[in-house]
Structures are given as structure tokens and as C-alpha cells.
Amino acid sequence: MNPLSVLVPLLKLYYCGIRVLIYQMFHRSFTLPVLQKQNGRVGIVTGGTRGMGYETAKHLARLGMHVFIAGNEKEEGLAAARTIQEECREGKAEFLFLDLTSLNSVRKFVETFKGRGLPLHLLVNNAGTMLIPEMQTEDGFEAHFSLNYLGHFLLTNLLLDLLKRSGSPGCSSRIVNMSSATHYAGVIHMKDLNRRQSYSSHGAYAQSKLALVLFTYYLQEQMTAQGFPVMVNAVDPGMVDTALYNNLWSLAQALKKPFAKTLFRTPTEGASIIMYAATASEMEGVGGCYLYNGEKRQSAQDSYDSELQAELWKMSCQLAGL
Ligand SMILES: NC(=O)c1ccc[n+]([C@@H]2O[C@H](COP(=O)([O-])OP(=O)(O)OC[C@H]3O[C@@H](n4cnc5c(N)ncnc54)[C@H](OP(=O)(O)O)[C@@H]3O)[C@@H](O)[C@H]2O)c1
């Protein structure tokens, strides 16, 4: 294996991280505007058992939404939904099992959800993992690619009919894709999306987050062209102190600790960009954006490449069996 194929993605990822930390050193987390009540609306938050997903699910329920926490740890998921339900009487919180590393599980989740006969106004594709050693999912995909991107790609496509029907002009359905500043370091290896030729966990994570941005822009174009009231945005929460960093090397863990206390955002602050895209009236009718700290930002140059968007979409359909 060429050592540069491991070293270059690692250095690029840490460079992105340092830039974000410098930004956070001088800029506070943005303040959410007053958010509209969400009574009568239904949403799904993947990875809603902890971290930013949990904060998002709680805030949505507080606004009156009926929220489904979709996660792969049943006990924790049920406990999270119970806690939210007790704290937020106005909304409703439920747990539904979803393992995003399994295409079969995604299909079963959608079947169960659709069996409830509810509308769907919001899908937050939040779940994710970072810097895990090379491993294959039951479908034979690299784990970052599968969990962070392909599982969400399939989930979104299978729920799209419901999202289209549940939205209306002036009151769109919304899809929020959780990306990251690391997408700036991402490269789409179209011929080796699973990174078999030379695995780098840093490269695999960055690729999955860039794929989410490409997916966001392509899907929004389709929705707009076909006249559906569905708004799709990608969000970047900054660097947030969550369990996502548990897979860092021990030296990096030790170095991270003092920074995390002072410079990282809290999960509530990190979740506010999701809440903004998901519920703010300022975002009604606004799609195809990359949002960071309450503002629209330029994403990586590659993310605007319409040929790359279309190629990735086509390949993802094949891989997900659509
Ligand atoms: N923290 C940051 O600095 C940061 C920065 C940029 C972007 N992000 C992104 O933000 C998102 C949320 O991360 P976080 O920081 O809040 O981390 P976190 O606390 O580790 O949350 C990750 C969530 O993903 C869920 N998840 C993991 N494997 C899953 C699977 N196979 N199927 C379904 N759900 C699964 C976890 O649920 P279980 O507990 O049930 O496994 C958990 O709820 C991720 O997409 C991450 O890439 C984070």
C-alpha cells in the first residue's frame, strides 16, 4: 500500500479540523430565530438516540412535532424516546429500529413506518460514524460509505413519495443531510467507492460527507424540476463534543480533550443548524444549500460538478438496488 494514500487524507482532514477550530475560537454559535410550532407535522431523525440527533429530536418534540427516532440500539432508543416524551408533552416521540449499515434494515424500517399510515414532513439524515477501521457491511460495502451515505440515500428515496405528498406550496417537506467541514477534504473514488485499493478511514469519512452534499444538490434539482414541494439542504454543525470522536487515536484523543472543553460546540449548539434547516420559516422554499453557523456557505468545488452528481446518483441507485 502506498503510505501517501493514508497520510494525505489524514493531513487534509486535520487541516479542515484546525480551520474549523480557529473559526470557532473567534465566532460564537449562531442564535436560532424563533421557530414555528410543528404541531401536526411528523419527522424522522436518524441517529436520534444521542449526540446532535438526540438534541434535534428533543427540540422538534418541544415544538409539537411527532418525532421518530431511528436507530440501531433498541434499549437506548426506547429510553431516549421515553425521556423526550416525558420532557416534551406537546409533541410525541417514538423509537423505530433502523440499522443504516443494512439495506434490508432500511427497507424494513420504511415498510414499518409506511404501515403506520402517517404523513412525513421532515427527514433528518443525521446518523454517522467516523474513523473506524476498515470493515464491510453485510451488503459488502465499506462502513463509512454505507452508514453515512448509502443507507441514507436508500432511506430518502424510499420515503420520497411520502415526503412529496406531505408537503404543499408554502409548507414544504424538508430533508436535512448532515455533512461536515471534512467534505472539503473529500474525494469521490467512483471506481473504488469502497476504498478496497487503499483504505484510509480519514479518506472514507470525508468521501461519505462529500457524497451527501452531491446527493443534496442533485435531489433538490430533481424536486425543483418536477415541481415538488420538497426542500433538501446539507448542514455542517462545526466541531461538536460528542461520542463521534471516540475512534480517534489515543494521542489525538488526549490532544482533543482540552480543546473540546473550550473550543468545541455543545451538542445543543451543533444541533441548531439542523433545527434551522428543518423548521425555520426563513428556510421555507429554500433548498440546495450548504448551511454553516446559520448561513449559506460555498461547499467544495467538486460538490457543484453536475456530471459527478449524476454519476454518483446513478451508481448509488445500482448499489442500493433502486
Ligand atoms: N461531532 C462533530 O464534530 C461533527 C461534525 C460534523 C458532522 N458531524 C456529523 O453529525 C452526525 C451526528 O454525529 P454526532 O456528533 O452527534 O455523534 P454521535 O453522538 O456519535 O451520534 C451518532 C448517531 O449515529 C447513530 N448510529 C451509529 N450507527 C448507526 C447505524 N448503524 N444505524 C443507525 N444509526 C446509527 C448512533 O446511534 P446508536 O447509538 O444507536 O449507535 C448515534 O445516535 C454524524 O453524521 C456526524 O458525521 C459531527
CSV table of C-alpha atoms and ligand atoms in Angstrom, one decimal:
chain,number,residue,atom,x,y,z
A,1,MET,CA,0.0,0.0,0.0
A,2,ASN,CA,1.2,3.5,-0.8
A,3,PRO,CA,1.7,5.3,2.5
A,4,LEU,CA,0.7,8.6,0.9
A,5,SER,CA,-2.8,7.3,0.3
A,6,VAL,CA,-3.2,7.1,4.1
A,7,LEU,CA,-1.2,10.2,5.0
A,8,VAL,CA,-2.6,12.7,2.5
A,9,PRO,CA,-6.3,12.2,3.6
A,10,LEU,CA,-5.3,12.3,7.2
A,11,LEU,CA,-3.4,15.6,6.8
A,12,LYS,CA,-6.3,17.1,4.8
A,13,LEU,CA,-8.8,16.1,7.4
A,14,TYR,CA,-6.8,17.5,10.3
A,15,TYR,CA,-6.3,20.7,8.2
A,16,CYS,CA,-10.1,21.1,7.9
A,17,GLY,CA,-10.5,20.4,11.6
A,18,ILE,CA,-7.9,23.1,12.6
A,19,ARG,CA,-9.6,25.7,10.3
A,20,VAL,CA,-12.9,25.0,12.0
A,21,LEU,CA,-11.4,25.3,15.5
A,22,ILE,CA,-9.8,28.6,14.6
A,23,TYR,CA,-13.2,29.8,13.3
A,24,GLN,CA,-14.9,28.7,16.5
A,25,MET,CA,-12.3,30.4,18.6
A,26,PHE,CA,-13.5,33.8,17.2
A,27,HIS,CA,-17.1,33.1,16.4
A,28,ARG,CA,-19.9,32.1,18.8
A,29,SER,CA,-22.5,29.6,17.7
A,30,PHE,CA,-25.3,31.4,15.9
A,31,THR,CA,-28.6,32.1,17.6
A,32,LEU,CA,-31.7,30.4,16.3
A,33,PRO,CA,-34.6,32.6,15.3
A,34,VAL,CA,-37.9,32.0,17.0
A,35,LEU,CA,-39.1,28.7,15.4
A,36,GLN,CA,-42.6,27.9,14.3
A,37,LYS,CA,-44.7,25.4,16.2
A,38,GLN,CA,-44.6,22.0,14.5
A,39,ASN,CA,-47.9,20.5,15.7
A,40,GLY,CA,-49.4,18.1,13.2
A,41,ARG,CA,-46.1,17.6,11.5
A,42,VAL,CA,-44.2,14.2,11.5
A,43,GLY,CA,-40.5,13.8,11.3
A,44,ILE,CA,-37.8,11.1,11.4
A,45,VAL,CA,-34.3,11.7,12.9
A,46,THR,CA,-31.7,9.0,12.2
A,47,GLY,CA,-29.2,8.5,15.0
A,48,GLY,CA,-31.6,10.3,17.4
A,49,THR,CA,-30.5,8.3,20.5
A,50,ARG,CA,-27.6,10.5,21.4
A,51,GLY,CA,-25.4,13.5,20.3
A,52,MET,CA,-26.9,16.0,18.0
A,53,GLY,CA,-29.6,13.7,16.8
A,54,TYR,CA,-31.0,13.4,20.3
A,55,GLU,CA,-30.9,17.2,20.8
A,56,THR,CA,-32.7,17.6,17.4
A,57,ALA,CA,-35.4,15.1,18.3
A,58,LYS,CA,-36.0,16.7,21.7
A,59,HIS,CA,-36.2,20.2,20.2
A,60,LEU,CA,-38.6,19.1,17.5
A,61,ALA,CA,-40.9,17.4,20.0
A,62,ARG,CA,-40.8,20.5,22.2
A,63,LEU,CA,-42.1,22.4,19.1
A,64,GLY,CA,-45.0,19.9,18.9
A,65,MET,CA,-43.8,17.5,16.2
A,66,HIS,CA,-44.4,13.8,16.2
A,67,VAL,CA,-40.8,12.5,16.0
A,68,PHE,CA,-39.5,9.1,15.2
A,69,ILE,CA,-36.0,8.3,16.5
A,70,ALA,CA,-34.5,5.9,14.1
A,71,GLY,CA,-31.5,4.0,15.5
A,72,ASN,CA,-29.8,0.7,15.8
A,73,GLU,CA,-29.7,0.4,19.6
A,74,LYS,CA,-33.1,-0.6,20.7
A,75,GLU,CA,-32.8,-0.2,24.5
A,76,GLU,CA,-31.1,3.2,24.2
A,77,GLY,CA,-33.5,4.3,21.5
A,78,LEU,CA,-36.6,3.4,23.6
A,79,ALA,CA,-35.1,5.2,26.6
A,80,ALA,CA,-34.3,8.3,24.6
A,81,ALA,CA,-37.9,8.4,23.2
A,82,ARG,CA,-39.3,7.9,26.7
A,83,THR,CA,-37.2,10.8,28.2
A,84,ILE,CA,-38.2,13.1,25.4
A,85,GLN,CA,-41.8,12.2,25.7
A,86,GLU,CA,-41.7,12.9,29.5
A,87,GLU,CA,-40.0,16.3,29.0
A,88,CYS,CA,-41.9,17.5,25.9
A,89,ARG,CA,-45.6,16.9,26.5
A,90,GLU,CA,-46.6,19.0,23.4
A,91,GLY,CA,-45.0,16.6,20.9
A,92,LYS,CA,-44.7,12.9,20.6
A,93,ALA,CA,-41.5,10.8,20.5
A,94,GLU,CA,-41.2,7.2,19.4
A,95,PHE,CA,-38.4,4.8,18.5
A,96,LEU,CA,-38.2,2.7,15.4
A,97,PHE,CA,-35.3,0.3,14.8
A,98,LEU,CA,-33.0,1.2,11.8
A,99,ASP,CA,-29.6,-0.2,11.1
A,100,LEU,CA,-28.2,2.0,8.3
A,101,THR,CA,-25.4,-0.4,7.5
A,102,SER,CA,-28.0,-2.9,6.3
A,103,LEU,CA,-30.0,-2.2,3.1
A,104,ASN,CA,-32.5,-4.8,4.3
A,105,SER,CA,-33.0,-3.0,7.6
A,106,VAL,CA,-33.6,0.3,5.7
A,107,ARG,CA,-36.3,-1.4,3.6
A,108,LYS,CA,-37.9,-2.9,6.7
A,109,PHE,CA,-37.9,0.4,8.5
A,110,VAL,CA,-39.6,2.1,5.6
A,111,GLU,CA,-42.2,-0.7,5.4
A,112,THR,CA,-42.9,-0.4,9.2
A,113,PHE,CA,-43.1,3.4,9.0
A,114,LYS,CA,-45.4,3.4,6.0
A,115,GLY,CA,-47.6,0.8,7.7
A,116,ARG,CA,-48.4,3.5,10.3
A,117,GLY,CA,-50.2,5.5,7.6
A,118,LEU,CA,-48.8,8.8,8.8
A,119,PRO,CA,-47.6,11.7,6.6
A,120,LEU,CA,-43.9,12.7,6.6
A,121,HIS,CA,-42.8,16.3,6.7
A,122,LEU,CA,-39.2,16.0,7.8
A,123,LEU,CA,-36.4,13.6,7.3
A,124,VAL,CA,-33.1,14.3,9.1
A,125,ASN,CA,-30.3,12.1,7.8
A,126,ASN,CA,-28.1,12.6,10.8
A,127,ALA,CA,-26.6,9.2,11.9
A,128,GLY,CA,-23.0,8.7,11.3
A,129,THR,CA,-19.7,7.2,12.3
A,130,MET,CA,-16.1,8.4,11.9
A,131,LEU,CA,-12.6,7.0,11.6
A,132,ILE,CA,-13.5,3.3,12.1
A,133,PRO,CA,-11.1,0.6,11.0
A,134,GLU,CA,-11.8,-1.0,7.6
A,135,MET,CA,-14.8,-3.2,7.7
A,136,GLN,CA,-17.5,-4.4,5.4
A,137,THR,CA,-21.2,-4.3,6.0
A,138,GLU,CA,-23.5,-7.3,5.4
A,139,ASP,CA,-24.0,-6.0,1.9
A,140,GLY,CA,-20.3,-5.8,1.2
A,141,PHE,CA,-19.9,-2.0,1.4
A,142,GLU,CA,-17.2,0.0,3.3
A,143,ALA,CA,-18.8,1.0,6.6
A,144,HIS,CA,-18.5,4.9,6.3
A,145,PHE,CA,-19.8,4.8,2.8
A,146,SER,CA,-22.7,2.5,3.8
A,147,LEU,CA,-23.8,4.1,7.1
A,148,ASN,CA,-23.1,7.8,6.4
A,149,TYR,CA,-24.2,7.9,2.8
A,150,LEU,CA,-25.7,4.9,1.0
A,151,GLY,CA,-28.1,3.9,3.8
A,152,HIS,CA,-29.4,7.4,3.9
A,153,PHE,CA,-29.6,7.5,0.1
A,154,LEU,CA,-31.8,4.5,0.0
A,155,LEU,CA,-33.9,5.7,3.0
A,156,THR,CA,-34.5,9.0,1.4
A,157,ASN,CA,-35.5,7.5,-2.0
A,158,LEU,CA,-37.9,5.1,-0.4
A,159,LEU,CA,-39.6,7.8,1.7
A,160,LEU,CA,-39.6,10.4,-1.2
A,161,ASP,CA,-43.2,9.6,-2.3
A,162,LEU,CA,-44.4,10.3,1.2
A,163,LEU,CA,-42.4,13.5,1.5
A,164,LYS,CA,-43.7,14.7,-1.8
A,165,ARG,CA,-47.3,14.1,-0.8
A,166,SER,CA,-47.0,15.6,2.7
A,167,GLY,CA,-45.6,18.9,1.5
A,168,SER,CA,-47.5,21.7,-0.1
A,169,PRO,CA,-46.6,25.0,-1.7
A,170,GLY,CA,-45.7,27.4,1.2
A,171,CYS,CA,-45.3,24.5,3.6
A,172,SER,CA,-42.7,22.2,2.1
A,173,SER,CA,-41.4,18.9,3.3
A,174,ARG,CA,-37.8,19.1,4.3
A,175,ILE,CA,-34.8,16.8,4.1
A,176,VAL,CA,-31.7,17.7,6.1
A,177,ASN,CA,-28.5,15.9,5.3
A,178,MET,CA,-25.8,16.1,7.9
A,179,SER,CA,-22.5,16.8,6.2
A,180,SER,CA,-19.3,18.2,7.7
A,181,ALA,CA,-16.4,20.5,7.0
A,182,THR,CA,-14.4,17.4,6.3
A,183,HIS,CA,-16.3,17.1,3.0
A,184,TYR,CA,-13.8,19.8,1.8
A,185,ALA,CA,-11.1,17.2,2.1
A,186,GLY,CA,-13.3,14.6,0.3
A,187,VAL,CA,-12.6,12.9,-3.0
A,188,ILE,CA,-15.2,10.6,-4.7
A,189,HIS,CA,-13.4,7.5,-5.8
A,190,MET,CA,-16.1,6.5,-8.3
A,191,LYS,CA,-14.3,3.3,-9.4
A,192,ASP,CA,-13.5,2.3,-5.8
A,193,LEU,CA,-16.2,3.8,-3.6
A,194,ASN,CA,-15.5,1.1,-1.0
A,195,ARG,CA,-11.8,2.0,-0.9
A,196,ARG,CA,-10.6,-1.5,-1.4
A,197,GLN,CA,-7.4,-0.4,-3.2
A,198,SER,CA,-6.0,1.6,-0.4
A,199,TYR,CA,-8.1,2.1,2.8
A,200,SER,CA,-7.9,5.3,4.7
A,201,SER,CA,-10.5,5.9,7.4
A,202,HIS,CA,-10.0,9.7,7.1
A,203,GLY,CA,-10.5,9.5,3.3
A,204,ALA,CA,-13.5,7.2,3.7
A,205,TYR,CA,-15.2,9.6,6.2
A,206,ALA,CA,-14.5,12.7,4.0
A,207,GLN,CA,-15.8,10.9,0.9
A,208,SER,CA,-19.0,10.0,2.6
A,209,LYS,CA,-19.6,13.6,3.7
A,210,LEU,CA,-18.9,14.9,0.2
A,211,ALA,CA,-21.3,12.3,-1.3
A,212,LEU,CA,-24.0,13.7,1.0
A,213,VAL,CA,-23.5,17.2,-0.5
A,214,LEU,CA,-23.5,15.9,-4.1
A,215,PHE,CA,-26.7,14.0,-3.3
A,216,THR,CA,-28.3,17.0,-1.7
A,217,TYR,CA,-27.8,19.2,-4.8
A,218,TYR,CA,-28.9,16.6,-7.3
A,219,LEU,CA,-32.0,15.7,-5.4
A,220,GLN,CA,-33.0,19.3,-5.0
A,221,GLU,CA,-32.6,19.9,-8.7
A,222,GLN,CA,-34.9,16.9,-9.4
A,223,MET,CA,-37.5,18.1,-6.9
A,224,THR,CA,-37.5,21.7,-8.3
A,225,ALA,CA,-37.6,20.5,-11.9
A,226,GLN,CA,-40.6,18.2,-11.1
A,227,GLY,CA,-42.3,20.9,-9.1
A,228,PHE,CA,-42.5,19.0,-5.8
A,229,PRO,CA,-42.6,21.0,-2.5
A,230,VAL,CA,-39.6,19.2,-1.0
A,231,MET,CA,-36.6,21.2,0.2
A,232,VAL,CA,-33.2,19.5,0.6
A,233,ASN,CA,-30.3,21.0,2.4
A,234,ALA,CA,-26.9,19.9,3.7
A,235,VAL,CA,-25.7,21.2,7.0
A,236,ASP,CA,-22.4,21.5,8.8
A,237,PRO,CA,-22.5,21.7,12.6
A,238,GLY,CA,-18.9,22.7,13.2
A,239,MET,CA,-16.8,20.7,15.6
A,240,VAL,CA,-19.1,19.4,18.4
A,241,ASP,CA,-18.2,17.5,21.5
A,242,THR,CA,-19.9,14.1,21.0
A,243,ALA,CA,-19.1,10.4,21.0
A,244,LEU,CA,-18.2,10.7,17.3
A,245,TYR,CA,-14.6,11.3,18.3
A,246,ASN,CA,-14.3,8.0,20.3
A,247,ASN,CA,-12.4,6.4,17.5
A,248,LEU,CA,-9.6,8.9,17.3
A,249,TRP,CA,-6.1,7.5,18.0
A,250,SER,CA,-5.2,7.7,21.7
A,251,LEU,CA,-2.7,10.6,21.1
A,252,ALA,CA,-5.3,12.6,19.2
A,253,GLN,CA,-7.9,11.8,21.9
A,254,ALA,CA,-5.5,13.2,24.6
A,255,LEU,CA,-4.9,16.3,22.5
A,256,LYS,CA,-8.5,16.8,21.7
A,257,LYS,CA,-9.7,16.8,25.4
A,258,PRO,CA,-8.6,20.4,26.4
A,259,PHE,CA,-9.8,21.8,23.0
A,260,ALA,CA,-13.1,20.0,23.3
A,261,LYS,CA,-13.9,21.7,26.6
A,262,THR,CA,-13.1,25.2,25.3
A,263,LEU,CA,-13.5,25.3,21.5
A,264,PHE,CA,-15.9,22.6,20.5
A,265,ARG,CA,-19.6,23.3,20.3
A,266,THR,CA,-22.0,21.6,22.6
A,267,PRO,CA,-24.5,19.0,21.0
A,268,THR,CA,-27.3,21.6,21.5
A,269,GLU,CA,-25.3,24.2,19.7
A,270,GLY,CA,-24.4,21.8,16.9
A,271,ALA,CA,-28.0,20.7,16.5
A,272,SER,CA,-29.2,24.3,16.0
A,273,ILE,CA,-28.1,24.2,12.3
A,274,ILE,CA,-30.3,21.1,11.8
A,275,MET,CA,-33.2,22.8,13.6
A,276,TYR,CA,-32.7,25.9,11.4
A,277,ALA,CA,-32.8,23.9,8.1
A,278,ALA,CA,-35.6,21.7,9.4
A,279,THR,CA,-38.0,24.3,10.9
A,280,ALA,CA,-37.1,28.0,10.4
A,281,SER,CA,-39.6,30.0,8.4
A,282,GLU,CA,-36.6,31.7,6.8
A,283,MET,CA,-35.8,28.4,5.1
A,284,GLU,CA,-39.3,27.8,3.6
A,285,GLY,CA,-38.9,27.3,-0.1
A,286,VAL,CA,-35.1,27.3,0.2
A,287,GLY,CA,-33.2,24.2,-0.9
A,288,GLY,CA,-29.9,23.1,-2.4
A,289,CYS,CA,-27.9,25.0,0.2
A,290,TYR,CA,-24.9,24.1,2.3
A,291,LEU,CA,-25.5,25.7,5.7
A,292,TYR,CA,-23.0,26.5,8.4
A,293,ASN,CA,-23.4,28.6,11.5
A,294,GLY,CA,-26.8,29.9,10.4
A,295,GLU,CA,-25.6,31.0,6.9
A,296,LYS,CA,-25.4,29.7,3.4
A,297,ARG,CA,-21.8,28.8,2.5
A,298,GLN,CA,-19.9,27.6,-0.5
A,299,SER,CA,-19.3,23.9,-0.4
A,300,ALA,CA,-16.3,22.2,-2.0
A,301,GLN,CA,-15.8,22.9,-5.7
A,302,ASP,CA,-16.4,19.2,-6.6
A,303,SER,CA,-19.9,19.3,-5.0
A,304,TYR,CA,-21.2,21.6,-7.8
A,305,ASP,CA,-20.0,19.3,-10.5
A,306,SER,CA,-23.3,18.3,-12.1
A,307,GLU,CA,-21.7,15.3,-14.0
A,308,LEU,CA,-20.3,14.0,-10.8
A,309,GLN,CA,-23.6,14.4,-9.1
A,310,ALA,CA,-25.4,12.5,-11.8
A,311,GLU,CA,-22.8,9.8,-11.9
A,312,LEU,CA,-22.9,9.3,-8.2
A,313,TRP,CA,-26.7,9.2,-8.2
A,314,LYS,CA,-26.7,6.5,-10.9
A,315,MET,CA,-24.1,4.4,-9.2
A,316,SER,CA,-25.9,4.7,-5.8
A,317,CYS,CA,-29.1,3.6,-7.4
A,318,GLN,CA,-27.4,0.5,-8.7
A,319,LEU,CA,-25.6,-0.3,-5.4
A,320,ALA,CA,-28.8,0.3,-3.4
A,321,GLY,CA,-30.9,-1.8,-5.7
A,322,LEU,CA,-33.2,1.0,-6.8
B,1,LIG,N1,-19.4,15.9,16.2
B,1,LIG,C1,-18.9,16.6,15.3
B,1,LIG,O1,-18.0,17.4,15.5
B,1,LIG,C2,-19.5,16.5,13.9
B,1,LIG,C3,-19.0,17.4,12.9
B,1,LIG,C4,-19.6,17.4,11.6
B,1,LIG,C5,-20.5,16.4,11.3
B,1,LIG,N2,-20.9,15.6,12.3
B,1,LIG,C6,-21.9,14.6,11.9
B,1,LIG,O2,-23.1,14.7,12.8
B,1,LIG,C7,-23.8,13.4,12.8
B,1,LIG,C8,-24.1,13.1,14.3
B,1,LIG,O3,-23.0,12.8,15.0
B,1,LIG,P1,-22.7,13.2,16.5
B,1,LIG,O4,-21.5,14.0,16.5
B,1,LIG,O5,-24.0,13.6,17.2
B,1,LIG,O6,-22.2,11.8,17.0
B,1,LIG,P2,-22.8,10.6,17.9
B,1,LIG,O7,-23.2,11.1,19.2
B,1,LIG,O8,-21.8,9.5,17.9
B,1,LIG,O9,-24.1,10.2,17.2
B,1,LIG,C9,-24.1,9.3,16.1
B,1,LIG,C10,-25.5,8.7,16.0
B,1,LIG,O10,-25.5,7.8,14.9
B,1,LIG,C11,-26.2,6.6,15.2
B,1,LIG,N3,-25.7,5.4,14.5
B,1,LIG,C12,-24.5,4.8,14.5
B,1,LIG,N4,-24.5,3.7,13.8
B,1,LIG,C13,-25.8,3.6,13.3
B,1,LIG,C14,-26.4,2.6,12.5
B,1,LIG,N5,-25.7,1.5,12.0
B,1,LIG,N6,-27.7,2.8,12.2
B,1,LIG,C15,-28.4,3.8,12.7
B,1,LIG,N7,-27.9,4.8,13.4
B,1,LIG,C16,-26.6,4.6,13.8
B,1,LIG,C17,-25.8,6.4,16.7
B,1,LIG,O11,-26.8,5.6,17.3
B,1,LIG,P3,-26.5,4.4,18.2
B,1,LIG,O12,-26.1,5.0,19.5
B,1,LIG,O13,-27.8,3.7,18.2
B,1,LIG,O14,-25.5,3.6,17.5
B,1,LIG,C18,-25.9,7.9,17.2
B,1,LIG,O15,-27.2,8.2,17.6
B,1,LIG,C19,-22.9,12.4,12.1
B,1,LIG,O16,-23.4,12.2,10.8
B,1,LIG,C20,-21.5,13.1,12.1
B,1,LIG,O17,-20.7,12.7,11.0
B,1,LIG,C21,-20.5,15.6,13.6
